[in-house]
CSV table of C-alpha atoms and ligand atoms in Angstrom, one decimal:
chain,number,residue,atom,x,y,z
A,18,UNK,CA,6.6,45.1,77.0
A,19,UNK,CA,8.3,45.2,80.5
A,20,UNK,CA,7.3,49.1,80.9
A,21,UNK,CA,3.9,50.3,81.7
A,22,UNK,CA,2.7,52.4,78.5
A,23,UNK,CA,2.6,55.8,80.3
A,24,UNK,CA,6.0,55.4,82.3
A,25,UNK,CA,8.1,58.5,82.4
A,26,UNK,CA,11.6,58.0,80.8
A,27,UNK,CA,13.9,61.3,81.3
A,28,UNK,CA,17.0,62.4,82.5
A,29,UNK,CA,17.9,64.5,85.3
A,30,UNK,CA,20.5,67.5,86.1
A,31,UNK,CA,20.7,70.0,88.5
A,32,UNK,CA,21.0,73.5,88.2
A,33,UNK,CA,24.4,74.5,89.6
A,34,UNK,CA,26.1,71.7,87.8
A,35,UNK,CA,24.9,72.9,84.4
A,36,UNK,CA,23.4,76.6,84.3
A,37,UNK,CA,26.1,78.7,84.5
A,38,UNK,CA,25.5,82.4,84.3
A,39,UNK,CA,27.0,82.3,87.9
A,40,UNK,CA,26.3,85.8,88.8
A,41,UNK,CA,24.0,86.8,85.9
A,42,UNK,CA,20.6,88.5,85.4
A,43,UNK,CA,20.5,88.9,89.2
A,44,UNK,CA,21.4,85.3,90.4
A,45,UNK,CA,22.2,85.7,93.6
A,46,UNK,CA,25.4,84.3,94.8
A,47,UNK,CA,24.7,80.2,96.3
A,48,UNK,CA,27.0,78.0,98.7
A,49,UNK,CA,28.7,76.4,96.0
A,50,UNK,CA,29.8,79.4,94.2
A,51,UNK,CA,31.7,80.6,97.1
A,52,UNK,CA,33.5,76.7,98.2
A,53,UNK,CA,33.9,76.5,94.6
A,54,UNK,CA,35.9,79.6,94.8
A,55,UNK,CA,37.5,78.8,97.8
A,56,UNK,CA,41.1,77.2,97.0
A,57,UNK,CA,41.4,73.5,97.7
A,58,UNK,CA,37.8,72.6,97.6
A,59,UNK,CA,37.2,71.2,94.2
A,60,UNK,CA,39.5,68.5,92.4
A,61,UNK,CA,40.1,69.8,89.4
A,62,UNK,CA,40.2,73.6,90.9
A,63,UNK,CA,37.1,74.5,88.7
A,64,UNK,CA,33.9,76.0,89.4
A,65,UNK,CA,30.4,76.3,88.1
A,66,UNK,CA,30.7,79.4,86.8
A,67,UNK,CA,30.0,78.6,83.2
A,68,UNK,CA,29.5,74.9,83.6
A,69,UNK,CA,27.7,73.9,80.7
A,70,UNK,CA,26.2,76.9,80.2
A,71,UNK,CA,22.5,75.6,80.0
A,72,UNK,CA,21.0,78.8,80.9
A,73,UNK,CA,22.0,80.2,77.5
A,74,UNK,CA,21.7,77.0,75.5
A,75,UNK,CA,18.6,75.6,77.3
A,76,UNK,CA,17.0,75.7,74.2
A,77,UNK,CA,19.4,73.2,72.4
A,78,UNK,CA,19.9,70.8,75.8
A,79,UNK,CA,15.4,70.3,74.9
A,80,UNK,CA,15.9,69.6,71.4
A,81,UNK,CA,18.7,67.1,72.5
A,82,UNK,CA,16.0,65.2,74.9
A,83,UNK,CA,13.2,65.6,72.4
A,84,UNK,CA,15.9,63.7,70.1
A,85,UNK,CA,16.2,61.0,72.4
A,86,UNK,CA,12.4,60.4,73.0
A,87,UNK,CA,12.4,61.2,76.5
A,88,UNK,CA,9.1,62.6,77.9
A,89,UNK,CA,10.2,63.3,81.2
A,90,UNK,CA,13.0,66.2,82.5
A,91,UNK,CA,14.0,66.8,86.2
A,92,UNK,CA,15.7,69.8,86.9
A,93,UNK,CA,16.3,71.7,89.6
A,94,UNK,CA,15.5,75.8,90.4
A,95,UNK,CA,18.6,77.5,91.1
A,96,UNK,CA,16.7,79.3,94.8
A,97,UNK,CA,19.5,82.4,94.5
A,98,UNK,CA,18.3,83.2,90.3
A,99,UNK,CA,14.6,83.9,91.7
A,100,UNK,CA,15.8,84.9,95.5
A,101,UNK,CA,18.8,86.3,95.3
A,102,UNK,CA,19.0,87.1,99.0
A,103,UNK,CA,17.0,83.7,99.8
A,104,UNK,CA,14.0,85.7,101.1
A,105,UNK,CA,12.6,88.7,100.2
A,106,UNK,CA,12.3,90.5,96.5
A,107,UNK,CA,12.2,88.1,93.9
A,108,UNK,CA,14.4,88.4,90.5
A,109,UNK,CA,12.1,88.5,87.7
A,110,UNK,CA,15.0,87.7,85.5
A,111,UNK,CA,15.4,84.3,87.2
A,112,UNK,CA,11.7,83.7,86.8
A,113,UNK,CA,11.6,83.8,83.4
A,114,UNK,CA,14.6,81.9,82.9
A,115,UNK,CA,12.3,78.5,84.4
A,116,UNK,CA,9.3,79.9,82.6
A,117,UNK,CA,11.0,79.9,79.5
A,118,UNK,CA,11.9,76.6,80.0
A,119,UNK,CA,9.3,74.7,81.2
A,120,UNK,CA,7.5,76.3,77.9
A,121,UNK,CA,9.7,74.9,75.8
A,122,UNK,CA,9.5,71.5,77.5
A,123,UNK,CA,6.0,71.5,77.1
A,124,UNK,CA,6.5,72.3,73.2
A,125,UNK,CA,8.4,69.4,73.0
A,126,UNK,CA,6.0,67.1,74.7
A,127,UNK,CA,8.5,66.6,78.1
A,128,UNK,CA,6.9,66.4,80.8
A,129,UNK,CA,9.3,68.8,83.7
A,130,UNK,CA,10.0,67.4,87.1
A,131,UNK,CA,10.7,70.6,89.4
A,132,UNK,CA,13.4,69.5,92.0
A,133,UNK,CA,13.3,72.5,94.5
A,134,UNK,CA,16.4,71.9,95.9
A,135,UNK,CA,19.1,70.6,94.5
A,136,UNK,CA,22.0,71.7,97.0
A,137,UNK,CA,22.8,75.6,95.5
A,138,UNK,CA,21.3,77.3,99.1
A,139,UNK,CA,21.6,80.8,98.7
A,140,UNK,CA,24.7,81.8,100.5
A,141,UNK,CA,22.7,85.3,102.1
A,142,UNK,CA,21.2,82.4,103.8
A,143,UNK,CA,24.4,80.4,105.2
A,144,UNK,CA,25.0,83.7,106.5
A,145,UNK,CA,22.0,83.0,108.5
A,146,UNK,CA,23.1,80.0,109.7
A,147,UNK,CA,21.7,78.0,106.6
A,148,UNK,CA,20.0,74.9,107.2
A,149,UNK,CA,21.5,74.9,110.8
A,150,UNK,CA,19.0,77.6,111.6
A,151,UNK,CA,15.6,76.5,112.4
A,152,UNK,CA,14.0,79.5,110.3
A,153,UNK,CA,15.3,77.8,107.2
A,154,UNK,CA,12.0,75.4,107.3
A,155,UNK,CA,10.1,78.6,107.0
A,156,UNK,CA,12.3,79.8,103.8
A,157,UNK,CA,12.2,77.3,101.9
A,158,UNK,CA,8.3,76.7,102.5
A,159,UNK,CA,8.4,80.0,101.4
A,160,UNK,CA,10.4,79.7,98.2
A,161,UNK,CA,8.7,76.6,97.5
A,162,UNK,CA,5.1,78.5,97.5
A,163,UNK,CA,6.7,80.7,95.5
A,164,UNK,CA,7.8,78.6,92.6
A,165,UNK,CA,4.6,76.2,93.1
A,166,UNK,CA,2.7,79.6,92.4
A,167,UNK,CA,4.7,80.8,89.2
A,168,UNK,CA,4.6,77.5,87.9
A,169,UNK,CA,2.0,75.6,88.9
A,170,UNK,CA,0.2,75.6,86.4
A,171,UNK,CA,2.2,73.7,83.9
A,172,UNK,CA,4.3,72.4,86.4
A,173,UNK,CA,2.2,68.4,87.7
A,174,UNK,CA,5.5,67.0,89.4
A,175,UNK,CA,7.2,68.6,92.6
A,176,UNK,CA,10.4,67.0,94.2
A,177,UNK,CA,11.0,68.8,97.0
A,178,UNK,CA,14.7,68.2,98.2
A,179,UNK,CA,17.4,66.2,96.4
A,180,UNK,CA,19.2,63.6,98.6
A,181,UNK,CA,19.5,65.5,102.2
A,182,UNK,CA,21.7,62.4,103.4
A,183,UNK,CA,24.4,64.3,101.1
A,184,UNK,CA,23.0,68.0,102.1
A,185,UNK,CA,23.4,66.8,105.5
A,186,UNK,CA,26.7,64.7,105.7
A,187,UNK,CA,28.7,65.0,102.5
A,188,UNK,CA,28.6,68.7,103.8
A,189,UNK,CA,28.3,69.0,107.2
A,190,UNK,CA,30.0,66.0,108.9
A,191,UNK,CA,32.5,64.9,105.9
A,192,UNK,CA,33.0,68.6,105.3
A,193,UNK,CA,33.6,67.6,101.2
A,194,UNK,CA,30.8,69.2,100.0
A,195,UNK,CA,29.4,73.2,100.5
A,196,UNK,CA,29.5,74.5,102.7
A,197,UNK,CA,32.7,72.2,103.9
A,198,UNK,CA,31.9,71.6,107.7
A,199,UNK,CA,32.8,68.6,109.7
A,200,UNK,CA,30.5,68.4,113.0
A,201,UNK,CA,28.5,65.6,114.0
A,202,UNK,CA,25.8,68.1,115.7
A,203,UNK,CA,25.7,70.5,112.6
A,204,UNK,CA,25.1,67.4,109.8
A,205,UNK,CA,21.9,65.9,112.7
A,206,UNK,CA,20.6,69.4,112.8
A,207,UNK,CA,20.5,70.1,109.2
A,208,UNK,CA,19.2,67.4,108.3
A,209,UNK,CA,16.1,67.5,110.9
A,210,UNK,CA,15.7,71.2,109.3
A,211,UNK,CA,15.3,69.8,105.7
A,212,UNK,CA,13.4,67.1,106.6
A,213,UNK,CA,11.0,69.5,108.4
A,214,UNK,CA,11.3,72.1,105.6
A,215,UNK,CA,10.0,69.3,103.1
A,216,UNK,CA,7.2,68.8,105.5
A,217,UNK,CA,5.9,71.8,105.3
A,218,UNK,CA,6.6,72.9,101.8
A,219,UNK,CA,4.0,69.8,100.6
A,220,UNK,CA,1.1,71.3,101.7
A,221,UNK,CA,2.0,74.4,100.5
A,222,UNK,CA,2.7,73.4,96.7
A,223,UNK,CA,-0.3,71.2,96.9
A,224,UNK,CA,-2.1,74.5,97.8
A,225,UNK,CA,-0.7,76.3,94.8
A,226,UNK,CA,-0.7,73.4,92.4
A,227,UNK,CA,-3.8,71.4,93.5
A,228,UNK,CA,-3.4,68.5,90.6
A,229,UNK,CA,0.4,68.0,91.1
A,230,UNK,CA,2.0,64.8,92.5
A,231,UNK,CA,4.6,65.6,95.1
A,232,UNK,CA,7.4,64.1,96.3
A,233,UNK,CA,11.3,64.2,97.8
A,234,UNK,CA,14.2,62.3,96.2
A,235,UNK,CA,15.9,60.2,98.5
A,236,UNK,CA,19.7,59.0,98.0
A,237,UNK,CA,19.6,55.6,98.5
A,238,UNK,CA,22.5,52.8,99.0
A,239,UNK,CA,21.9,49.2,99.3
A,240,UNK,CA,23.5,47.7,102.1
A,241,UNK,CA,25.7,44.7,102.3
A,242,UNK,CA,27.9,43.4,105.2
A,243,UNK,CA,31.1,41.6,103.9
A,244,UNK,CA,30.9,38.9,105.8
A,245,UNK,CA,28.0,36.9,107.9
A,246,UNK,CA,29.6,37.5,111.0
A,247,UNK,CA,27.7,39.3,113.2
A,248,UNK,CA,29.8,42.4,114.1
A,249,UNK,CA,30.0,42.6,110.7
A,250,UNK,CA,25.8,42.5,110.1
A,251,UNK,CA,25.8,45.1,112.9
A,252,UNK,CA,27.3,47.6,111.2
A,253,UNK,CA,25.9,47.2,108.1
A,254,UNK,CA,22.8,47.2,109.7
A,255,UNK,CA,24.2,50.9,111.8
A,256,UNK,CA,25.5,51.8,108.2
A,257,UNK,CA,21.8,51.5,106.5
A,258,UNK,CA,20.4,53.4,109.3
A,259,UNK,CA,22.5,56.1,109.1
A,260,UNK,CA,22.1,56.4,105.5
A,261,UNK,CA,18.7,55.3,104.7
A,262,UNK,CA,16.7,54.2,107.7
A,263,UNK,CA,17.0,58.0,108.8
A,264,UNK,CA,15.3,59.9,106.2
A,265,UNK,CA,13.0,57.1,105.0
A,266,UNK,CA,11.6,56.7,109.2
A,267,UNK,CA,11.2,60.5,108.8
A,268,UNK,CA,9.5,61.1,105.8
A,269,UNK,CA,7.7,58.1,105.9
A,270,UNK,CA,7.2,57.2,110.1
A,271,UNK,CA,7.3,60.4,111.4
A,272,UNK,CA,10.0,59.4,113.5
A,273,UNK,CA,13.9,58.8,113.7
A,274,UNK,CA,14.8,54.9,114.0
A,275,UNK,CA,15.4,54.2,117.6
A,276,UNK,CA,19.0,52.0,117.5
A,277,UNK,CA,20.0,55.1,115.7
A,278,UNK,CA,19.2,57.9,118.1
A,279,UNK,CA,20.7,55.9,120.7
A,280,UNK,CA,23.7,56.0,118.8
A,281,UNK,CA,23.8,59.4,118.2
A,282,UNK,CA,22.3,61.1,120.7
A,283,UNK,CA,25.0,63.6,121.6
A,284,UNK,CA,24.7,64.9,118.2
A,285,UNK,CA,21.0,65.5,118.7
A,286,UNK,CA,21.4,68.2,121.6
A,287,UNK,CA,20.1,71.2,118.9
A,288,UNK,CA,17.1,69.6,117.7
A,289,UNK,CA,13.8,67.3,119.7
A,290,UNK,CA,14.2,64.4,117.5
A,291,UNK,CA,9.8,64.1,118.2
A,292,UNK,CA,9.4,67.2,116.2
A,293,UNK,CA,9.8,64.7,113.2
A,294,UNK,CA,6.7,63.9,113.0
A,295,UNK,CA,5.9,67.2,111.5
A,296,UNK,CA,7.5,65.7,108.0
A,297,UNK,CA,5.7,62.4,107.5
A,298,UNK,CA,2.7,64.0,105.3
A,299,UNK,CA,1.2,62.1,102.4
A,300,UNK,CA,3.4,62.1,99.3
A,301,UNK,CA,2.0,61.2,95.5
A,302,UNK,CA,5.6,59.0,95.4
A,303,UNK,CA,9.0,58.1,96.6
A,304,UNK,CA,11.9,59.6,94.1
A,305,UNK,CA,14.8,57.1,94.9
A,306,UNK,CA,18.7,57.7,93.3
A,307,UNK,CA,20.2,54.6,93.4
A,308,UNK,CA,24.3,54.4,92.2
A,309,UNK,CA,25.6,51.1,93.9
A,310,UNK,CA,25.9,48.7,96.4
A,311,UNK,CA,28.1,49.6,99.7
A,312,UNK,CA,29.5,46.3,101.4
A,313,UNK,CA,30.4,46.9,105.0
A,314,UNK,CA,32.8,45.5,107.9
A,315,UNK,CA,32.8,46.5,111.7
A,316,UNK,CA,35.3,48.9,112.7
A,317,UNK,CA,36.3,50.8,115.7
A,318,UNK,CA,35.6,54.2,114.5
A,319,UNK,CA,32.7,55.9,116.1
A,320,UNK,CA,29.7,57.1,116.1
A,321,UNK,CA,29.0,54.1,113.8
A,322,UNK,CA,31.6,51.7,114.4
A,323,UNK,CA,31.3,50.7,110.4
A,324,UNK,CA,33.7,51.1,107.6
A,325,UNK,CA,33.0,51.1,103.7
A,326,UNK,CA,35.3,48.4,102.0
A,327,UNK,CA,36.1,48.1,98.2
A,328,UNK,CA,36.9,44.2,97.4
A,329,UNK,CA,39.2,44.3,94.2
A,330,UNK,CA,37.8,42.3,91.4
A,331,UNK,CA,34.4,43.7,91.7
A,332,UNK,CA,33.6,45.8,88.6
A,333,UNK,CA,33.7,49.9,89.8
A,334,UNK,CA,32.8,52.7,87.8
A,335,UNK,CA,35.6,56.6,88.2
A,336,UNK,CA,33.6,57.2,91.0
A,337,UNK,CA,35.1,54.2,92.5
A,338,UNK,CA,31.3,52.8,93.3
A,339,UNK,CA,30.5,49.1,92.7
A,340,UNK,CA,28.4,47.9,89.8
A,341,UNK,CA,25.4,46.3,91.3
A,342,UNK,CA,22.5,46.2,89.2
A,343,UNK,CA,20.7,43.8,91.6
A,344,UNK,CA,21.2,46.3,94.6
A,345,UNK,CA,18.6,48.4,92.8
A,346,UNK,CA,16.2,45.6,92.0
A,347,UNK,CA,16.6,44.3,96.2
A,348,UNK,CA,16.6,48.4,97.4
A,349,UNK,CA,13.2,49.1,95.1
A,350,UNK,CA,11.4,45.7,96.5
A,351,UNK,CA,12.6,46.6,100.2
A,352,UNK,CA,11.3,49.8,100.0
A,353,UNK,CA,7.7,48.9,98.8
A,354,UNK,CA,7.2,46.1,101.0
A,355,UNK,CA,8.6,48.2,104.0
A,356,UNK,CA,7.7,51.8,103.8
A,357,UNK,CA,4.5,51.5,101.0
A,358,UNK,CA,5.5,54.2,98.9
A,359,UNK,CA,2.0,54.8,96.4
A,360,UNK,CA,4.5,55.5,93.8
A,361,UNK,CA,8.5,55.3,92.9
A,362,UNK,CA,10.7,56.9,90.2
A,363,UNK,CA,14.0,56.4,90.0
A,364,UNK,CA,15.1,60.2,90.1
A,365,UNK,CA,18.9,59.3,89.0
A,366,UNK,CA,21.2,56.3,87.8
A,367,UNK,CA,23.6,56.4,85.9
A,368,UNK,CA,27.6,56.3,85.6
A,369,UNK,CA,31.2,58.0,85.5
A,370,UNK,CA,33.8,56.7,83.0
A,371,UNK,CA,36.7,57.7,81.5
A,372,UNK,CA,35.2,58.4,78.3
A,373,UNK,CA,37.3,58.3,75.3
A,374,UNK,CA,37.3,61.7,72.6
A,375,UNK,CA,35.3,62.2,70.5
A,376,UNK,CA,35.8,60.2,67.2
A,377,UNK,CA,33.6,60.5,64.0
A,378,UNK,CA,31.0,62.6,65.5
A,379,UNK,CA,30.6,59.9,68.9
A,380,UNK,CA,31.8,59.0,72.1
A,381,UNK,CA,32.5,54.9,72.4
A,382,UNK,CA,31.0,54.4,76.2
A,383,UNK,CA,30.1,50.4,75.9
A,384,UNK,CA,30.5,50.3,79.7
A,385,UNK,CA,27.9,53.2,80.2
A,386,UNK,CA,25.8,51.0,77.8
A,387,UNK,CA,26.3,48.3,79.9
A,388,UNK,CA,25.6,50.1,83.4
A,389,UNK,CA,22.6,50.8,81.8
A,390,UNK,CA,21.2,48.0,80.0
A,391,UNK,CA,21.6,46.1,83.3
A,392,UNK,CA,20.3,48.5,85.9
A,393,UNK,CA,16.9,48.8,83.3
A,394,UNK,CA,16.7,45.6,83.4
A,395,UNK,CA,16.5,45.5,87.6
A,396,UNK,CA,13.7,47.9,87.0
A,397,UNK,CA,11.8,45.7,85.0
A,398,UNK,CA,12.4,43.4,87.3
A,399,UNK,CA,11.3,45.3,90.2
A,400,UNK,CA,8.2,45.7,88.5
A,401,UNK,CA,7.1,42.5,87.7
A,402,UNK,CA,7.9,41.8,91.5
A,403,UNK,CA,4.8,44.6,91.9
A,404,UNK,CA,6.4,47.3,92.7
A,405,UNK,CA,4.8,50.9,91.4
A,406,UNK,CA,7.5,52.1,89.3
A,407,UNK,CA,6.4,54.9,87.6
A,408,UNK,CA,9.6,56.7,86.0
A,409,UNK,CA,13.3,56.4,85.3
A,410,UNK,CA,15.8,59.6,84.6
A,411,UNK,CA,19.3,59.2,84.1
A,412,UNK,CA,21.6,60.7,85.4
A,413,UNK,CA,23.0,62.7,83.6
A,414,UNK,CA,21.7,64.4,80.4
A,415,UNK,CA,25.0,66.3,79.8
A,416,UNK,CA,28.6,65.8,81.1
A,417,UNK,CA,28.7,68.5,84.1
A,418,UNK,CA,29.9,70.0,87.5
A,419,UNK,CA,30.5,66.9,89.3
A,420,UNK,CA,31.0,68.8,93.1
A,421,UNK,CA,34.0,68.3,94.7
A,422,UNK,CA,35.1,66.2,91.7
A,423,UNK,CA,34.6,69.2,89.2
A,424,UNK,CA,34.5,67.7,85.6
A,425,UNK,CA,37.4,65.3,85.4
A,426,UNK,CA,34.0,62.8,86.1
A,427,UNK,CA,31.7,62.5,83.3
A,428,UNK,CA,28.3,61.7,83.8
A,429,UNK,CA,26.4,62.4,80.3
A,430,UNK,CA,24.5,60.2,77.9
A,431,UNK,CA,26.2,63.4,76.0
A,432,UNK,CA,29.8,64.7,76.0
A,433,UNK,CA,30.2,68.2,76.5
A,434,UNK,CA,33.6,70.1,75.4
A,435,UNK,CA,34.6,72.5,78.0
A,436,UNK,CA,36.2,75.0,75.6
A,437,UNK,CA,33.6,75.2,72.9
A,438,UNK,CA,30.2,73.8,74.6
A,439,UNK,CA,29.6,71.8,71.9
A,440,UNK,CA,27.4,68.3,72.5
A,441,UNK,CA,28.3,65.2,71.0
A,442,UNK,CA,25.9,62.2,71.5
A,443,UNK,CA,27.6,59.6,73.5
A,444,UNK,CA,26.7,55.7,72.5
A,445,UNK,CA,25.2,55.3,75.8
A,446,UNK,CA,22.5,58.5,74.5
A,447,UNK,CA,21.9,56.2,71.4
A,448,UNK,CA,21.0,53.1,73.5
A,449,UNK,CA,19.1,54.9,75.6
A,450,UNK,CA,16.3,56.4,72.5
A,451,UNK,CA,16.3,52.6,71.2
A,452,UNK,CA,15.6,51.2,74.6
A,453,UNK,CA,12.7,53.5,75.4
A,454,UNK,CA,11.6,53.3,71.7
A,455,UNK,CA,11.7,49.7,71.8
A,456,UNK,CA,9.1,49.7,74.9
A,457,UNK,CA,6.9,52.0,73.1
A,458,UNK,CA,6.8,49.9,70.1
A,459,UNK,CA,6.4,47.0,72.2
A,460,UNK,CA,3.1,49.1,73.9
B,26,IFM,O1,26.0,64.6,90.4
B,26,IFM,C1,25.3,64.0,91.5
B,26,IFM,C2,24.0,64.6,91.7
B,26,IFM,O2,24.0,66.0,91.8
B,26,IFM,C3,23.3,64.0,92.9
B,26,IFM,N1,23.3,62.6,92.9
B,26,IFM,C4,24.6,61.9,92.5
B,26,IFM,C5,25.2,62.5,91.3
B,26,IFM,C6,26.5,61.8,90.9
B,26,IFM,O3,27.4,62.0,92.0
C-alpha cells in the first residue's frame, strides 16, 4: 500500500472546457466565449459552445467516474451561469445546474472539489476592466460567498483560483489566452488582483462553510537550467521566480520575492507590491498542477533574460511538454520543505496524444498509460519522502476544449466524439480504476 487509505483519487475539468450550453438557461456571456469567437484566436477555429456538452449529460460524465472508482471530482463553477452580469441578480437556473450536480456526486459516493475560478470571468466584468480593476477582489469575494452559501453545505473542499500564473500571463503578457492582451503592467496587476481576491474570498467561504478545507491551485513547473554555467542557473533561477516563486511568496509569505520585483519593477507601477500581504491567510492545503519539466538557458530577451529550450531526444507529449515524472516527485518535496504546505493534492496531471480511433469499443493510449503509471509512482514517492499528499485528479476526465488549442489536443482518460458525444473509455481510463483499486485492495 503506497497510498494512505483515505486519499482522494479524482479527476478534474473545468467548466468552460466541457459545459456547453454557451448562452443557455441564462448563462451569461464569459471572456472565452467572446476570444473564442473572435477569428484567429483558437487553433482549430472552434469554440466552447457545445464542448462536451456536460451540462446536459452531467448525469452520464458521474456514472462514468463512479465506474472508474474515483471518490473525488474537481470542477469548476462557470461565475456567468449563476452571475450573468458578474455582480448583481443571480440566475437560479445556473444554481441548480451545480446543485444538481453535486447531488448526484454525493449519490455516487464522489466527494466534489469546487474550483471557483477556472478562467470563464464574466465578460460584463472585462468590461469593467476585469481582473485589471481593483474592484474585481471585491467580486469575486462576492461570488465566492455566494456559491460557499448555496453549497456549503455539501460542498467540504473549496479551491479558490485555478493556476493565476496562466490567468495572468498566458492572457495578459503572452496575449494567447482570453482575453488576448500582451502588456507587462496588465499581466503584474492581474495577477496582484487574484491573488488578493483569493485572500479574501478564504475567510469568506470559511464563514459560509465552517467545516470545509480551502485552498488555491497553483500551476507549477519544475525548473531546470540546461547547463551548470552560471548565466545559465541565473535564469533558471529568474524563470522559477517568475513562474512559481511569485504566487507561492504571495500566498504563502505574504510578499513578492525580492530579485523578482527588482526585475520587474516597471511593470509594478498600478499596484503596491506590500499590499500582498493581504493574501497569505491560512489554507487547509496547497492544490499543485504539475505537467513537466522546463529546462532553461540565458538569453537576451528582457524582462527575464531566460529562454525555454526543447532538447530533441527527450520524450514530449502534443503539447510539446517534456516527460518528467521526477520533476513532480523534486517540485512536491521542494515545496513541503520550503513553503510547509499542511496539505497537497495534486489538482491536475495528465497528458495530450495523438490518440488513435476508436477500435472495438476502446482507444489504445499505452503512452497515456505510461505518463501515468510513472508520474503515480513520483507521488508515492513523494510520500514516502513525508510529504502530506492527500489527493491526485487527473487531468482530464473527458477529451475537451483545450484553449487556444481547441480540441485537436486530447486530454481524457475518455474519448469524446465531437459529432455524436458519445464516450468511449480510453486504456489509460482502464489503468487508472485498476491502479486505484489495487491500492484499496492493498488497504
Ligand atoms: O486544460 C488545461 C487546464 O484548463 C488547466 N491546466 C492545464 C490543462 C492542460 O493544458
Amino acid at each position: 500500500m503506497r497510498f494512505p487509505r483515505d486519499f482522494a483519487w479524482g479527476v478534474a475539468t473545468a467548466s468552460y472546457q466541457i459545459e456547453g450550453a454557451a448562452l443557455e438557461d441564462g448563462r451569461g456571456e464569459c471572456i472565452w466565449h467572446r476570444f473564442s469567437h473572435t477569428p484567429g484566436t483558437i487553433a482549430d477555429g472552434s469554440t466552447g459552445d457545445v464542448a462536451c456538452d456536460h451540462y446536459h449529460r452531467y448525469r452520464q460524465d458521474v456514472a462514468l467516474m463512479a465506474d472508474l472508482g474515483l471518490n473525488a471530482y474537481r470542477f469548476s463553477i462557470s461565475w456567468p451561469r449563476v452571475l450573468p452580469a458578474g455582480t448583481g441578480s443571480v440566475n437560479p437556473a445556473g444554481l441548480d445546474f451545480y446543485d444538481r450536480l453535486v447531488d448526484e456526486l454525493l449519490a455516487h459516493g464522489i466527494q466534489p472539489f469546487v474550483t471557483l475560478y477556472h478562467w470563464d470571468l464574466p465578460q460584463a466584468l472585462q468590461d469593467r476592466g476585469g481582473w485589471e480593476n481593483p474592484d474585481s477582489v471585491a467580486w469575486f469575494a462576492d461570488y465566492a460567498a455566494l456559491m460557499a452559501g448555496r453549497l456549503g453545505d455539501r460542498v467540504k473542499h473549496w479551491i479558490t483560483h485555478n493556476e493565476p500564473w496562466v490567468v495572468s500571463f498566458i492572457g495578459n503578457y503572452l496575449g494567447i489566452h482570453a482575453p488576448g492582451k500582451r502588456d507587462l503592467t496588465a499581466a503584474y496587476t492581474v495577477a496582484h488582483h487574484v491573488l488578493l481576491s483569493h485572500g479574501a474570498a478564504v475567510p469568506l467561504i470559511r464563514q459560509a462553510a465552517p467545516d470545509a478545507q480551502v485552498g488555491i491551485t497553483l500551476y507549477l513547473c519544475h525548473v531546470e537550467p540546461i547547463s551548470d554555467a552560471e548565466a545559465d542557473r541565473q535564469a533558471a533561477r529568474r524563470h522559477d521566480g517568475y513562474v512559481n516563486r511569485w504566487f507561492l511568496d504571495a500566498v504563502f509569505k505574504g510578499s513578492y520575492p525580492q530579485d523578482m520585483v527588482t526585475l520587474v519593477e516597471p511593470a509594478l507601477q498600478r499596484i503596491d507590491p506590500a499590499a500582498i500581504r493581504a493574501a497569505a491567510v491560512p489554507l487547509d492545503f496547497l492544490g499543485i498542477n504539475y505537467y513537466t519539466r522546463i529546462l532553461i538557458a540565458a538569453a537576451e530577451t528582457a524582462p527575464f533574460f531566460a529562454q525555454e529550450v526543447r532538447p530533441a531526444g527527450l520524450p514530449y507529449t502534443a503539447m510539446g511538454w517534456e516527460v518528467y515524472p521526477e520533476g513532480l516527485r523534486a517540485l512536491l518535496v521542494r515545496v513541503w520543505r520550503e513553503y510547509g504546505p499542511r496539505a497537497i493534492y495534486i489538482t491536475e496531471n495528465g497528458a495530450a496524444y495523438d490518440d488513435p480511433d476508436v477500435a472495438e469499443g476502446i482507444v489504445e493510449d499505452p503512452q497515456r498509460v505510461r505518463y501515468y503509471q510513472l508520474h503515480l509512482d513520483a507521488c508515492a514517492a513523494a510520500l514516502a519522502e513525508g510529504v502530506p499528499l492527500r489527493g491526485y485528479f487527473a487531468w482530464s476526465l473527458i477529451d475537451n476544449f483545450e484553449w487556444a488549442e481547441g480540441y485537436r489536443k486530447r486530454f481524457g482518460l475518455v474519448h469524446v466524439n465531437y459529432q455524436t458525444q458519445a464516450r468511449t473509455l480510453k486504456r489509460s481510463a482502464l489503468f487508472y480504476r485498476d491502479f486505484i483499486s489495487a491500492q484499496r485492495a492493498a488497504g
